[in-house]
PDB file of C-alpha atoms in Angstrom:
ATOM      1  CA  MET A   1      -5.314  -0.824  18.348  1.00 66.00           C
ATOM      2  CA  ALA A   2      -3.612  -1.540  15.153  1.00 91.00           C
ATOM      3  CA  ASN A   3      -4.073   1.300  12.217  1.00 97.00           C
ATOM      4  CA  ALA A   4      -4.589   0.839   8.731  1.00 97.00           C
ATOM      5  CA  TYR A   5      -2.609   2.985   5.828  1.00 97.00           C
ATOM      6  CA  THR A   6      -3.010   3.536   2.111  1.00 97.00           C
ATOM      7  CA  THR A   7       0.135   3.925  -0.350  1.00 96.00           C
ATOM      8  CA  LEU A   8      -0.231   5.096  -3.457  1.00 94.00           C
ATOM      9  CA  TRP A   9       1.852   3.033  -6.153  1.00 93.00           C
ATOM     10  CA  THR A  10       2.424   4.763  -9.871  1.00 91.00           C
ATOM     11  CA  ASN A  11       0.691   3.490 -12.830  1.00 93.00           C
ATOM     12  CA  ASN A  12       4.312   2.487 -14.161  1.00 92.00           C
ATOM     13  CA  LEU A  13       5.075   0.539 -11.366  1.00 91.00           C
ATOM     14  CA  CYS A  14       1.679  -1.205 -11.530  1.00 94.00           C
ATOM     15  CA  ARG A  15       2.270  -1.887 -15.140  1.00 94.00           C
ATOM     16  CA  GLU A  16       5.573  -3.585 -14.317  1.00 93.00           C
ATOM     17  CA  LEU A  17       4.285  -5.571 -11.690  1.00 94.00           C
ATOM     18  CA  ILE A  18       1.388  -7.032 -14.084  1.00 95.00           C
ATOM     19  CA  LYS A  19       3.916  -7.437 -16.676  1.00 95.00           C
ATOM     20  CA  GLY A  20       5.946  -9.360 -14.311  1.00 94.00           C
ATOM     21  CA  GLY A  21       3.580 -12.141 -13.271  1.00 95.00           C
ATOM     22  CA  PHE A  22       3.003 -10.512  -9.954  1.00 95.00           C
ATOM     23  CA  GLU A  23      -0.810 -10.579  -9.869  1.00 95.00           C
ATOM     24  CA  GLY A  24      -2.104 -13.223  -7.703  1.00 95.00           C
ATOM     25  CA  GLU A  25       1.090 -12.822  -5.706  1.00 95.00           C
ATOM     26  CA  ARG A  26       0.858 -12.257  -1.810  1.00 95.00           C
ATOM     27  CA  LEU A  27       2.881  -9.134  -1.009  1.00 93.00           C
ATOM     28  CA  THR A  28       5.332  -9.504   1.827  1.00 93.00           C
ATOM     29  CA  VAL A  29       7.378  -6.719   1.568  1.00 93.00           C
ATOM     30  CA  LEU A  30       7.070  -2.817   0.942  1.00 94.00           C
ATOM     31  CA  PHE A  31      10.036  -0.314   0.528  1.00 92.00           C
ATOM     32  CA  GLY A  32      10.128   3.342   2.128  1.00 92.00           C
ATOM     33  CA  GLY A  33      12.416   6.382   1.664  1.00 90.00           C
ATOM     34  CA  PRO A  34      12.847  10.052   2.070  1.00 88.00           C
ATOM     35  CA  HIS A  35      11.477  11.486  -1.020  1.00 84.00           C
ATOM     36  CA  GLN A  36       7.562  11.870  -2.186  1.00 78.00           C
ATOM     37  CA  SER A  37       8.280   9.405  -4.901  1.00 77.00           C
ATOM     38  CA  LEU A  38       8.932   6.597  -2.300  1.00 85.00           C
ATOM     39  CA  PRO A  39       7.752   7.879   0.941  1.00 92.00           C
ATOM     40  CA  SER A  40       8.388   6.776   4.604  1.00 94.00           C
ATOM     41  CA  PHE A  41       6.529   4.376   6.624  1.00 96.00           C
ATOM     42  CA  VAL A  42       8.162   5.417   9.608  1.00 95.00           C
ATOM     43  CA  ARG A  43       7.330   9.008   9.138  1.00 94.00           C
ATOM     44  CA  ALA A  44       3.822   8.175   8.638  1.00 95.00           C
ATOM     45  CA  GLY A  45       3.905   6.478  11.824  1.00 95.00           C
ATOM     46  CA  VAL A  46       3.250   3.031  10.570  1.00 97.00           C
ATOM     47  CA  GLN A  47       4.040   0.423  13.626  1.00 97.00           C
ATOM     48  CA  PRO A  48       4.168  -3.514  13.554  1.00 97.00           C
ATOM     49  CA  GLY A  49       0.644  -4.910  13.642  1.00 97.00           C
ATOM     50  CA  ASP A  50      -0.607  -2.216  11.393  1.00 98.00           C
ATOM     51  CA  ARG A  51      -2.090  -2.862   7.667  1.00 97.00           C
ATOM     52  CA  VAL A  52      -1.045  -1.357   4.433  1.00 98.00           C
ATOM     53  CA  TYR A  53      -2.893  -1.082   1.485  1.00 97.00           C
ATOM     54  CA  PRO A  54      -1.347  -0.318  -1.572  1.00 97.00           C
ATOM     55  CA  ILE A  55      -3.582   1.571  -3.879  1.00 96.00           C
ATOM     56  CA  ARG A  56      -3.367   3.095  -7.904  1.00 96.00           C
ATOM     57  CA  VAL A  57      -5.425   5.578  -9.287  1.00 96.00           C
ATOM     58  CA  PHE A  58      -5.976   5.057 -12.959  1.00 96.00           C
ATOM     59  CA  ARG A  59      -8.916   5.985 -15.412  1.00 95.00           C
ATOM     60  CA  LYS A  60     -10.197   8.477 -12.753  1.00 95.00           C
ATOM     61  CA  GLN A  61     -10.756   5.472 -10.327  1.00 96.00           C
ATOM     62  CA  MET A  62      -8.992   3.984  -7.224  1.00 96.00           C
ATOM     63  CA  TRP A  63      -7.943   0.594  -7.155  1.00 97.00           C
ATOM     64  CA  VAL A  64      -7.209  -1.244  -4.005  1.00 97.00           C
ATOM     65  CA  LEU A  65      -4.124  -3.738  -4.913  1.00 96.00           C
ATOM     66  CA  GLY A  66      -3.997  -5.901  -1.834  1.00 96.00           C
ATOM     67  CA  SER A  67      -3.021  -5.338   1.769  1.00 96.00           C
ATOM     68  CA  MET A  68      -0.515  -6.649   3.958  1.00 96.00           C
ATOM     69  CA  GLU A  69       0.134  -6.595   7.652  1.00 97.00           C
ATOM     70  CA  VAL A  70       3.255  -5.199   9.279  1.00 97.00           C
ATOM     71  CA  ALA A  71       5.811  -7.424  11.324  1.00 96.00           C
ATOM     72  CA  ARG A  72       9.071  -5.405  10.920  1.00 94.00           C
ATOM     73  CA  LEU A  73      10.364  -2.006   9.884  1.00 94.00           C
ATOM     74  CA  LEU A  74      13.872  -2.223   9.139  1.00 93.00           C
ATOM     75  CA  GLU A  75      16.455   0.005   7.982  1.00 92.00           C
ATOM     76  CA  TYR A  76      17.518  -0.664   4.318  1.00 89.00           C
ATOM     77  CA  GLU A  77      21.160  -0.508   4.880  1.00 88.00           C
ATOM     78  CA  THR A  78      21.051  -3.181   7.599  1.00 87.00           C
ATOM     79  CA  VAL A  79      18.297  -5.241   6.355  1.00 85.00           C
ATOM     80  CA  GLY A  80      20.273  -8.272   5.877  1.00 80.00           C
ATOM     81  CA  ASP A  81      21.620  -8.402   9.417  1.00 84.00           C
ATOM     82  CA  HIS A  82      17.995  -9.012  10.360  1.00 85.00           C
ATOM     83  CA  LEU A  83      16.281 -11.263   7.992  1.00 82.00           C
ATOM     84  CA  ASP A  84      16.335 -15.060   7.536  1.00 83.00           C
ATOM     85  CA  MET A  85      17.152 -16.202   4.303  1.00 83.00           C
ATOM     86  CA  GLU A  86      13.278 -17.023   3.342  1.00 82.00           C
ATOM     87  CA  ASP A  87      12.620 -13.062   4.113  1.00 81.00           C
ATOM     88  CA  TYR A  88      15.944 -11.975   2.297  1.00 82.00           C
ATOM     89  CA  LEU A  89      14.661 -13.905  -0.771  1.00 82.00           C
ATOM     90  CA  ARG A  90      11.164 -12.530  -0.454  1.00 83.00           C
ATOM     91  CA  LEU A  91      12.945  -9.117  -0.666  1.00 81.00           C
ATOM     92  CA  ILE A  92      14.939  -9.748  -3.653  1.00 84.00           C
ATOM     93  CA  HIS A  93      11.837 -11.171  -5.396  1.00 84.00           C
ATOM     94  CA  TRP A  94       9.714  -7.990  -4.798  1.00 88.00           C
ATOM     95  CA  LYS A  95      12.697  -5.600  -6.154  1.00 86.00           C
ATOM     96  CA  PRO A  96      10.374  -3.898  -8.681  1.00 87.00           C
ATOM     97  CA  LEU A  97       8.926  -2.186  -5.727  1.00 88.00           C
ATOM     98  CA  LYS A  98      12.477  -0.658  -4.732  1.00 84.00           C
ATOM     99  CA  ALA A  99      12.657   2.691  -6.555  1.00 75.00           C
ATOM    100  CA  GLY A 100      14.627   5.628  -6.056  1.00 73.00           C
ATOM    101  CA  CYS A 101      16.465   6.214  -2.729  1.00 83.00           C
ATOM    102  CA  VAL A 102      15.163   3.356  -0.257  1.00 88.00           C
ATOM    103  CA  SER A 103      15.941   4.030   3.329  1.00 91.00           C
ATOM    104  CA  GLU A 104      13.230   1.307   5.006  1.00 94.00           C
ATOM    105  CA  VAL A 105      11.844  -1.875   4.558  1.00 93.00           C
ATOM    106  CA  VAL A 106       8.314  -2.828   5.843  1.00 94.00           C
ATOM    107  CA  VAL A 107       8.489  -7.028   6.246  1.00 94.00           C
ATOM    108  CA  GLY A 108       5.354  -9.051   6.863  1.00 94.00           C
ATOM    109  CA  PRO A 109       3.475 -12.313   6.624  1.00 94.00           C
ATOM    110  CA  PRO A 110       2.171 -12.950   3.194  1.00 94.00           C
ATOM    111  CA  GLY A 111      -0.698 -10.606   2.812  1.00 95.00           C
ATOM    112  CA  THR A 112      -3.753 -10.728   0.262  1.00 95.00           C
ATOM    113  CA  PRO A 113      -3.074 -11.933  -3.389  1.00 94.00           C
ATOM    114  CA  MET A 114      -2.297  -9.069  -5.472  1.00 95.00           C
ATOM    115  CA  ASP A 115      -5.574  -7.682  -7.240  1.00 94.00           C
ATOM    116  CA  PHE A 116      -5.129  -4.965 -10.307  1.00 94.00           C
ATOM    117  CA  GLY A 117      -9.109  -5.151 -10.971  1.00 91.00           C
ATOM    118  CA  ALA A 118     -10.456  -4.408  -7.560  1.00 87.00           C
ATOM    119  CA  ALA A 119     -11.931  -0.710  -8.360  1.00 93.00           C
ATOM    120  CA  VAL A 120     -13.121   1.037  -5.270  1.00 95.00           C
ATOM    121  CA  PRO A 121     -16.951   1.853  -5.791  1.00 95.00           C
ATOM    122  CA  GLY A 122     -17.733   5.436  -6.250  1.00 94.00           C
ATOM    123  CA  ASP A 123     -20.256   5.381  -3.018  1.00 94.00           C
ATOM    124  CA  VAL A 124     -17.215   3.955  -1.262  1.00 94.00           C
ATOM    125  CA  LEU A 125     -14.806   6.414  -2.573  1.00 96.00           C
ATOM    126  CA  SER A 126     -16.822   9.363  -1.646  1.00 94.00           C
ATOM    127  CA  ARG A 127     -16.930   8.425   1.824  1.00 94.00           C
ATOM    128  CA  LEU A 128     -13.175   7.199   2.210  1.00 95.00           C
ATOM    129  CA  THR A 129     -11.668   9.267   5.133  1.00 96.00           C
ATOM    130  CA  TYR A 130      -8.165   9.576   6.301  1.00 96.00           C
ATOM    131  CA  ARG A 131      -7.132  10.373   9.946  1.00 94.00           C
ATOM    132  CA  SER A 132      -4.316  12.660  11.248  1.00 87.00           C
ATOM    133  CA  ARG A 133      -3.430  14.326  14.325  1.00 84.00           C
ATOM    134  CA  ARG A 134      -5.314  17.402  12.804  1.00 88.00           C
ATOM    135  CA  GLY A 135      -8.435  15.483  12.506  1.00 89.00           C
ATOM    136  CA  GLU A 136     -10.210  13.534   9.752  1.00 93.00           C
ATOM    137  CA  ARG A 137     -10.533  14.516   5.953  1.00 93.00           C
ATOM    138  CA  GLN A 138     -12.111  12.682   3.122  1.00 93.00           C
ATOM    139  CA  ILE A 139     -10.520  12.281  -0.214  1.00 92.00           C
ATOM    140  CA  LYS A 140     -10.647  15.418  -2.514  1.00 93.00           C
ATOM    141  CA  HIS A 141     -11.469  16.003  -5.815  1.00 94.00           C
ATOM    142  CA  VAL A 142     -14.191  13.152  -6.188  1.00 94.00           C
ATOM    143  CA  VAL A 143     -16.861  14.064  -8.410  1.00 93.00           C
ATOM    144  CA  ASP A 144     -20.002  11.983  -9.214  1.00 92.00           C
ATOM    145  CA  GLY A 145     -17.694   8.791  -7.851  1.00 91.00           C
ATOM    146  CA  GLU A 146     -14.792   9.645 -10.043  1.00 93.00           C
ATOM    147  CA  LEU A 147     -11.336  10.575  -8.584  1.00 95.00           C
ATOM    148  CA  ARG A 148     -10.315  13.562 -10.729  1.00 94.00           C
ATOM    149  CA  SER A 149      -6.794  13.837  -9.181  1.00 92.00           C
ATOM    150  CA  ALA A 150      -4.582  11.919  -7.249  1.00 91.00           C
ATOM    151  CA  VAL A 151      -3.062  14.606  -5.080  1.00 92.00           C
ATOM    152  CA  SER A 152      -5.161  13.899  -1.798  1.00 90.00           C
ATOM    153  CA  VAL A 153      -3.976  10.104  -1.871  1.00 94.00           C
ATOM    154  CA  HIS A 154      -0.435  10.759  -3.067  1.00 92.00           C
ATOM    155  CA  GLY A 155       1.865   9.409   0.172  1.00 92.00           C
ATOM    156  CA  ILE A 156       1.104   7.271   3.037  1.00 96.00           C
ATOM    157  CA  TYR A 157      -2.033   8.045   4.888  1.00 96.00           C
ATOM    158  CA  ARG A 158      -3.825   6.482   7.915  1.00 97.00           C
ATOM    159  CA  LEU A 159      -7.324   5.377   7.053  1.00 97.00           C
ATOM    160  CA  ALA A 160     -10.383   5.986   9.607  1.00 96.00           C
ATOM    161  CA  PRO A 161     -11.612   2.563  11.051  1.00 96.00           C
ATOM    162  CA  GLU A 162     -14.697   2.713   8.880  1.00 96.00           C
ATOM    163  CA  SER A 163     -12.411   3.199   5.678  1.00 96.00           C
ATOM    164  CA  ALA A 164      -9.949   0.477   6.515  1.00 96.00           C
ATOM    165  CA  GLU A 165     -13.267  -1.920   7.046  1.00 95.00           C
ATOM    166  CA  ALA A 166     -14.586  -0.814   3.312  1.00 95.00           C
ATOM    167  CA  LEU A 167     -11.125  -1.525   1.718  1.00 95.00           C
ATOM    168  CA  ASP A 168     -10.794  -4.767   3.459  1.00 93.00           C
ATOM    169  CA  ALA A 169     -13.875  -6.032   2.068  1.00 93.00           C
ATOM    170  CA  LEU A 170     -12.485  -5.277  -1.602  1.00 93.00           C
ATOM    171  CA  VAL A 171      -9.643  -7.332  -0.848  1.00 91.00           C
ATOM    172  CA  VAL A 172     -10.843 -10.330   0.865  1.00 76.00           C
ATOM    173  CA  ASP A 173      -8.359 -13.356   0.529  1.00 55.00           C
ATOM    174  CA  GLN A 174     -10.058 -15.498  -2.293  1.00 48.00           C
ATOM    175  CA  SER A 175      -8.053 -18.548  -1.401  1.00 48.00           C
ATOM    176  CA  ASP A 176      -9.026 -18.289   2.263  1.00 52.00           C
ATOM    177  CA  PRO A 177     -11.752 -20.966   3.015  1.00 47.00           C
ATOM    178  CA  SER A 178     -12.980 -19.196   6.274  1.00 47.00           C
TER     179      SER A 178
END
């Protein structure tokens, strides 16, 4: 069974993507690395078939920016050897996501359109749950439907199935007629 994960994007990155006209585009590439500023998808346990939800914490709210299915996880140093030209051009297109020490690339089919206006409702936020080998935990620092600190979502974390369904409902592909 596939898992779902969140990955926190900085507000600076989100502003750069908005300014660069990426809103509405379908995410096809993610970058990971060895540092907290660009965490590792491999170390988080992400596998092909899993879904990743980039999130943002802004003005005491969590914003779900879209989602992407993972097709492949590749080492950054050899990514050019494994991608066809179309995927390699997508990698170059999403260059703003590449920050710091990159060691891995997540490639997938086009995900949902990027949307910087989908705030997670307070009632959903207060129930959002992550799973790990140690058990389940809810997001900390949620008070009256507001996220007062991003510390408990900083990184890449596996969602409980119900939480993944709740985020999925927020990023429904508006262009998909089904």
